[in-house]
Short mmCIF file of C-alpha atoms in Angstrom, two decimals:
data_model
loop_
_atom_site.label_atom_id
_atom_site.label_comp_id
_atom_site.label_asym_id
_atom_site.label_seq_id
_atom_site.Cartn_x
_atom_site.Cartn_y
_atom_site.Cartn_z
CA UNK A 363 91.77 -18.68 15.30
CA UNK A 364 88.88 -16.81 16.93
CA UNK A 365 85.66 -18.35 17.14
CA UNK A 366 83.29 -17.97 14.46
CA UNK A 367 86.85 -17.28 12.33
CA UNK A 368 87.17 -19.26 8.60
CA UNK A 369 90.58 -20.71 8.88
CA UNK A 370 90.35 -21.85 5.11
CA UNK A 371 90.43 -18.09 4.71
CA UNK A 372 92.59 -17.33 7.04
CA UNK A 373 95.20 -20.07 5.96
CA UNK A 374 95.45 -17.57 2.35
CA UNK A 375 96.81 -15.43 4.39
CA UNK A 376 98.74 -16.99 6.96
CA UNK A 377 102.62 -17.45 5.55
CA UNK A 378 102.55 -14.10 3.52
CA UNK A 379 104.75 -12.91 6.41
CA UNK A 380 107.71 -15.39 5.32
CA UNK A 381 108.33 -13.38 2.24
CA UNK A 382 108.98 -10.18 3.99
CA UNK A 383 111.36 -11.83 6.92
CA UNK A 384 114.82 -13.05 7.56
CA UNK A 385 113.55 -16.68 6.23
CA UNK A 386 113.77 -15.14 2.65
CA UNK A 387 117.76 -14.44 2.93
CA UNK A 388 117.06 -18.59 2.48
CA UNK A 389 114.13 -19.89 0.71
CA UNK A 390 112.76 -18.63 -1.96
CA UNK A 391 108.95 -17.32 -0.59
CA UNK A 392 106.00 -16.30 -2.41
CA UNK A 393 104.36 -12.71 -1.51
CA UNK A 394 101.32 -14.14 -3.18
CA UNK A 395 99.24 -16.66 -1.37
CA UNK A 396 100.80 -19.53 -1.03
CA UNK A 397 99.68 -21.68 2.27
CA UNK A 398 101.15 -24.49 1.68
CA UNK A 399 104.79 -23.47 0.75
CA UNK A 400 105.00 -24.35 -2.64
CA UNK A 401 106.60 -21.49 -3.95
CA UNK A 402 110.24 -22.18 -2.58
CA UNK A 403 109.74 -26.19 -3.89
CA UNK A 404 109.91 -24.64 -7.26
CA UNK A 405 113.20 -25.73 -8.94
CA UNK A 406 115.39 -22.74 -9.66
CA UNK A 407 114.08 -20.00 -12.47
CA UNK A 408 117.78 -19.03 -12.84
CA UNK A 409 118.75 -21.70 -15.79
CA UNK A 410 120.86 -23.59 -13.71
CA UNK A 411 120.72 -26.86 -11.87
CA UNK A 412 121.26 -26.96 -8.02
CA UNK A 413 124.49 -28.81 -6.79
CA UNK A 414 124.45 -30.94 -3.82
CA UNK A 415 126.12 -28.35 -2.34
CA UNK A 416 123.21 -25.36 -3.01
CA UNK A 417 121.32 -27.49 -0.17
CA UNK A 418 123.49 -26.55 2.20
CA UNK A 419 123.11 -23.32 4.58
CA UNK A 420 126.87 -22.30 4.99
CA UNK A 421 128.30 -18.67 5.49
CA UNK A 422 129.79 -18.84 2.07
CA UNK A 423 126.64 -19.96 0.24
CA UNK A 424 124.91 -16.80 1.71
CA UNK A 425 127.84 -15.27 1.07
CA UNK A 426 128.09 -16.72 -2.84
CA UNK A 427 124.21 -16.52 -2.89
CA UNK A 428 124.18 -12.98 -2.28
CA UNK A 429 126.90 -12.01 -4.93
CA UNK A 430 124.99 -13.92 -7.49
CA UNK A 431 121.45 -12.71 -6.64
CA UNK A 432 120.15 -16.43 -5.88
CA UNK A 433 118.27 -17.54 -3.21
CA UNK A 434 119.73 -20.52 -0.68
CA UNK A 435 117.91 -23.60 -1.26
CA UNK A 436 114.15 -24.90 -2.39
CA UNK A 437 112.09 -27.51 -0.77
CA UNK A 438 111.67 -30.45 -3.18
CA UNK A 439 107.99 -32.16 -2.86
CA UNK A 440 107.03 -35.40 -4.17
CA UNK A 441 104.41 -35.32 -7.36
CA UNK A 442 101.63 -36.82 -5.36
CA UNK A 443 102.51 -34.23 -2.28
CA UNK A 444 102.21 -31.26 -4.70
CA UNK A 445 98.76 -33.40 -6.13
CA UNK A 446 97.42 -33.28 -2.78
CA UNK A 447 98.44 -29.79 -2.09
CA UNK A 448 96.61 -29.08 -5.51
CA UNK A 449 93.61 -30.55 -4.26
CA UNK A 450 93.32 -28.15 -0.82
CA UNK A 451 94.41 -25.03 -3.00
CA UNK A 452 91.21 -26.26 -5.06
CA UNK A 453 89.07 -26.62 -1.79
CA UNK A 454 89.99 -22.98 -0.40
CA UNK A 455 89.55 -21.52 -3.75
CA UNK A 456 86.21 -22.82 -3.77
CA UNK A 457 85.35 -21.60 -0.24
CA UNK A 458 86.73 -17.98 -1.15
CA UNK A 459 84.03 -17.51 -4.74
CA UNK A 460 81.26 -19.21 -2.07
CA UNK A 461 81.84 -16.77 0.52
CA UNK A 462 82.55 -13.42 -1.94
CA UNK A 463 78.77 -14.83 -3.74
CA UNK A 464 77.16 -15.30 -0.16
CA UNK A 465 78.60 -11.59 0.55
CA UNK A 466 77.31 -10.32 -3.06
CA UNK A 467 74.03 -11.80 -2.53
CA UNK A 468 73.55 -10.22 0.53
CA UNK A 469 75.06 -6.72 -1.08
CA UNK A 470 72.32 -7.16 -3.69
CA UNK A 471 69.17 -8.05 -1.62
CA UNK A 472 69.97 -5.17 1.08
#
């Protein structure tokens, strides 16, 4: 981070790159902003439940994974993680409509 940089801004932005790399052949990322990785601790959308198995990176899960369009594996979190998580989404959300009304303000009065 630069000086005079807003990381909570900056962090919006930050792991957009996952979603777009190799990482994505196993994990399940969000092109949307999505800092704090919740995206790939979403259960599967597929309407199926995840065998012990699933969890495990193997040549023939990719293999399997690819054939059936599925992605390798998600990221469980705990309630109170994903709470807490929900809580610093809330915080940079807040800091984004501060910043875009600080920047409007200034549009308006110049």
């Amino acid at each position: 981070v630069e000086k005079g940089d807003n990381y909570l801004m900056r962090m919006k932005s930050d792991m957009s790159w996952l979603a777009d790399s190799a990482f994505s052949e196993l994990l399940d990322f969000s092109p949307k902003s999505d800092p704090f990785l919740v995206h790939p601790s979403a259960p599967s959308t597929q309407g199926r439940t995840r065998e012990a198995d699933d969890f495990r990176i193997t040549p023939t899960n990719l293999k399997s994974r690819k054939r059936r369009g599925t992605k390798l594996a998600a990221l469980p979190m705990k309630k109170d993680l994903l709470l807490r998580i929900h809580a610093a989404e809330m915080v940079i959300l807040e800091e984004s409509v501060h910043l875009h009304m600080v920047a409007e303000k200034e549009r308006v009065l110049t």
